Amino acid sequence: MIHKKILIAGFREQTRNYCAAFSLLGAQAETLCGTIQELSMLLADDFLPNPADFDGLILPGGGDISPFFYHMENKGSRNIDSLLDSVQFSLFRAFTAAGKPVLGICKGIQLINVAFGGTLIQDLSGESLSIHAWDEGDKIHITKAAHGTFPAQLYSNFPRVNSAHHQAVAAVGDGLRVAQYGPDFVIEALYHERLPILGVQWHPERMCYSFAREEIEDGSKLLKYFLSLL
């Protein structure tokens, strides 16, 4: 049996939940590297992963994207790692050019949107933060999925998902379409109209297996769907 091989474009310690979930689904998941120092060495040696060696790319959650990349001043962005941002954008362009499927999760959906010329809300309103922002664990809330889109096909018209973010998609990038939004109309999922590119603002890797619970959807359905595109 040939296992699908995916690259998770993040640091090892921060992506263990992603690796565990994909491993349980029979995929081989590799992370970018272990530390920022290792990442710097990869760049210095011009030795970033080659899309030809993988079937797909995962852009994981993390800190905020530098507003430099969408031509705005910093108005609430924090926990920025511009070096990692640059690498993730480079990998996204390379995998997209190679026709490989890409799934963006949390920060990942935002990075996809920026890569296609979109912008971000740098700090959600207080009302939205009460729905989406992390305090002592994921926030769980209902969403609305657009008819016929992948969240509606996988779950229902009103999926219950988790949240742990203070930023969100603002102006939608070229070629992207909204698939799902929250009760405050914060965008929860995007897809590209022609390319095998998906993004969700929620965390499916924390909605399955050891993280599964009755009041939330099964995140493994989305991860399986992504693997089916490879």
Coordinates of C-alpha atoms in Angstrom, one line a residue:
M1 CA 0.0 0.0 0.0
I2 CA 1.4 3.4 -1.0
H3 CA 0.9 6.1 1.7
K4 CA 0.3 9.7 0.7
K5 CA 3.1 11.9 1.8
I6 CA 2.4 15.5 3.0
L7 CA 4.5 18.3 4.1
I8 CA 3.3 20.3 7.2
A9 CA 5.0 23.7 6.9
G10 CA 5.7 24.4 10.5
F11 CA 7.9 23.5 13.4
R12 CA 7.9 20.0 14.8
E13 CA 6.8 20.8 18.4
Q14 CA 4.0 23.0 17.2
T15 CA 2.5 20.5 14.7
R16 CA 2.4 17.3 16.6
N17 CA -1.5 17.2 16.6
Y18 CA -1.5 17.5 12.8
C19 CA 1.1 14.7 12.4
A20 CA -0.8 12.5 14.8
A21 CA -4.2 13.0 13.0
F22 CA -2.8 12.3 9.5
S23 CA -0.8 9.3 10.8
L24 CA -4.0 7.8 12.1
L25 CA -5.5 8.3 8.6
G26 CA -2.6 6.4 7.0
A27 CA -0.7 9.3 5.6
Q28 CA 3.0 10.0 6.1
A29 CA 3.4 13.5 7.5
E30 CA 6.7 15.4 7.6
T31 CA 7.3 18.8 9.2
L32 CA 9.5 21.6 7.9
C33 CA 12.1 21.5 10.7
G34 CA 12.5 21.7 14.5
T35 CA 13.6 25.2 15.2
I36 CA 14.0 28.7 13.7
Q37 CA 17.8 28.1 13.7
E38 CA 17.3 24.9 11.5
L39 CA 15.0 26.9 9.3
S40 CA 17.6 29.6 8.8
M41 CA 20.1 26.9 7.9
L42 CA 17.7 25.4 5.3
L43 CA 17.4 28.8 3.7
A44 CA 21.1 29.5 3.8
D45 CA 21.8 26.2 2.0
D46 CA 18.8 26.8 -0.4
F47 CA 17.5 23.4 0.7
L48 CA 13.7 23.9 1.2
P49 CA 11.6 20.9 0.6
N50 CA 10.8 20.1 -3.0
P51 CA 7.1 19.7 -4.0
A52 CA 8.1 16.8 -6.2
D53 CA 8.8 14.8 -3.0
F54 CA 5.3 15.2 -1.6
D55 CA 1.7 14.7 -2.5
G56 CA 0.3 17.8 -0.8
L57 CA 1.0 20.7 1.6
I58 CA -0.5 21.7 5.0
L59 CA -0.2 25.3 6.1
P60 CA -0.8 25.0 9.9
G61 CA -1.9 27.4 12.6
G62 CA 0.5 29.7 14.3
G63 CA 1.3 33.3 15.0
D64 CA 0.1 36.3 13.0
I65 CA 1.3 37.0 9.4
S66 CA 3.4 40.1 9.1
P67 CA 1.1 42.9 7.7
F68 CA 4.1 43.7 5.4
F69 CA 2.9 40.9 3.2
Y70 CA -0.5 42.5 2.6
H71 CA 0.8 46.1 2.4
M72 CA -0.7 47.4 5.7
E73 CA 0.7 48.8 8.9
N74 CA 0.7 46.8 12.1
K75 CA -2.6 47.4 13.8
G76 CA -2.9 44.6 16.3
S77 CA -0.8 41.8 14.8
R78 CA 1.5 39.9 17.2
N79 CA 3.6 36.8 17.6
I80 CA 5.0 37.5 14.1
D81 CA 7.7 35.3 12.6
S82 CA 8.5 36.9 9.3
L83 CA 11.1 34.3 8.3
L84 CA 8.6 31.5 8.7
D85 CA 6.0 33.6 6.9
S86 CA 8.4 34.0 3.9
V87 CA 9.1 30.3 3.8
Q88 CA 5.5 29.4 4.0
F89 CA 4.6 31.8 1.1
S90 CA 7.5 30.3 -0.9
L91 CA 6.3 26.7 -0.3
F92 CA 2.7 27.7 -1.1
R93 CA 3.8 29.2 -4.4
A94 CA 5.9 26.2 -5.2
F95 CA 3.3 23.6 -4.4
T96 CA 0.6 25.5 -6.3
A97 CA 2.8 25.8 -9.3
A98 CA 3.4 22.1 -9.2
G99 CA -0.4 21.5 -9.1
K100 CA -0.2 19.9 -5.6
P101 CA -3.3 20.2 -3.3
V102 CA -2.9 22.6 -0.3
L103 CA -4.9 22.8 2.9
G104 CA -4.6 25.9 5.1
I105 CA -5.7 25.7 8.8
C106 CA -6.2 28.8 11.0
K107 CA -3.2 30.9 10.1
G108 CA -3.0 28.8 6.9
I109 CA -6.3 30.1 5.5
Q110 CA -5.1 33.6 6.2
L111 CA -1.8 32.9 4.4
I112 CA -3.7 31.5 1.4
N113 CA -5.9 34.6 1.2
V114 CA -2.9 37.0 1.4
A115 CA -1.1 35.0 -1.3
F116 CA -3.9 35.7 -3.7
G117 CA -4.0 39.4 -2.9
G118 CA -6.4 39.4 0.0
T119 CA -6.2 41.2 3.3
L120 CA -6.8 40.4 7.0
I121 CA -8.6 41.8 9.9
Q122 CA -5.7 42.2 12.3
D123 CA -7.8 42.2 15.5
L124 CA -11.4 41.1 15.7
S125 CA -14.0 43.2 17.5
G126 CA -14.8 42.4 21.1
E127 CA -18.1 40.7 20.1
S128 CA -16.3 38.5 17.6
L129 CA -13.5 37.7 20.1
S130 CA -16.1 36.4 22.5
I131 CA -17.0 33.8 19.8
H132 CA -13.6 33.0 18.3
A133 CA -10.7 33.8 20.6
W134 CA -8.8 31.3 22.8
D135 CA -9.1 31.7 26.5
E136 CA -8.9 28.3 28.3
G137 CA -9.4 26.1 25.3
D138 CA -11.1 26.1 21.9
K139 CA -14.3 28.1 21.5
I140 CA -17.1 26.0 20.0
H141 CA -19.7 27.7 17.9
I142 CA -22.1 27.2 15.0
T143 CA -21.4 28.3 11.5
K144 CA -23.2 28.5 8.1
A145 CA -21.8 26.5 5.2
A146 CA -22.7 27.7 1.6
H147 CA -24.8 25.3 -0.3
G148 CA -22.7 22.7 -2.3
T149 CA -19.4 23.7 -0.8
F150 CA -17.0 21.2 0.9
P151 CA -18.1 22.0 4.5
A152 CA -21.7 21.5 3.6
Q153 CA -21.0 18.3 1.8
L154 CA -18.8 16.9 4.6
Y155 CA -21.0 18.0 7.5
S156 CA -24.3 20.0 7.1
N157 CA -25.5 23.5 6.4
F158 CA -24.7 24.5 10.0
P159 CA -21.5 22.8 11.2
R160 CA -20.3 23.3 14.7
V161 CA -16.6 24.0 14.8
N162 CA -13.9 25.2 17.1
S163 CA -12.0 28.5 17.2
A164 CA -8.8 29.9 18.6
H165 CA -7.9 33.1 16.7
H166 CA -8.0 36.9 16.9
Q167 CA -7.5 37.6 13.2
A168 CA -9.6 36.7 10.1
V169 CA -9.9 37.1 6.4
A170 CA -11.0 40.6 5.3
A171 CA -11.0 41.2 1.5
V172 CA -11.1 37.9 -0.2
G173 CA -8.2 37.1 -2.6
D174 CA -8.5 36.6 -6.3
G175 CA -10.0 33.3 -7.4
L176 CA -11.1 32.4 -3.9
R177 CA -14.7 31.7 -2.8
V178 CA -16.2 31.8 0.6
A179 CA -17.5 28.4 1.7
Q180 CA -18.4 29.0 5.4
Y181 CA -18.9 31.9 7.8
G182 CA -19.6 32.4 11.5
P183 CA -22.6 33.9 13.3
D184 CA -20.7 37.3 13.1
F185 CA -20.0 36.7 9.4
V186 CA -16.3 36.0 10.1
I187 CA -15.1 33.8 7.2
E188 CA -14.6 30.2 8.3
A189 CA -13.6 28.5 5.1
L190 CA -12.4 29.3 1.6
Y191 CA -11.7 27.4 -1.6
H192 CA -10.1 28.3 -4.9
E193 CA -12.5 28.2 -7.9
R194 CA -10.0 26.3 -10.1
L195 CA -7.1 25.0 -8.0
P196 CA -7.1 22.2 -5.3
I197 CA -6.7 24.7 -2.5
L198 CA -8.8 24.7 0.6
G199 CA -8.7 26.7 3.8
V200 CA -10.5 26.6 7.2
Q201 CA -10.3 29.0 10.1
W202 CA -11.0 26.2 12.5
H203 CA -8.8 23.3 13.7
P204 CA -9.9 19.9 12.4
E205 CA -6.8 18.2 14.0
R206 CA -8.4 19.2 17.4
M207 CA -11.8 17.9 16.4
C208 CA -11.0 14.2 16.0
Y209 CA -9.6 11.1 17.7
S210 CA -8.4 11.9 21.2
F211 CA -9.9 15.4 20.8
A212 CA -13.3 14.2 19.6
R213 CA -16.5 15.3 21.5
E214 CA -20.2 15.0 20.8
E215 CA -20.9 18.8 20.6
I216 CA -18.5 19.3 17.7
E217 CA -18.0 17.9 14.1
D218 CA -15.5 15.1 13.3
G219 CA -12.5 16.9 12.0
S220 CA -11.1 13.8 10.5
K221 CA -13.8 14.0 7.7
L222 CA -12.1 17.2 6.4
L223 CA -8.6 15.6 6.7
K224 CA -9.8 12.5 4.8
Y225 CA -11.3 14.7 2.1
F226 CA -8.1 16.5 1.7
L227 CA -6.2 13.2 1.3
S228 CA -8.7 12.2 -1.3
L229 CA -7.5 15.1 -3.4
L230 CA -3.9 13.9 -3.4

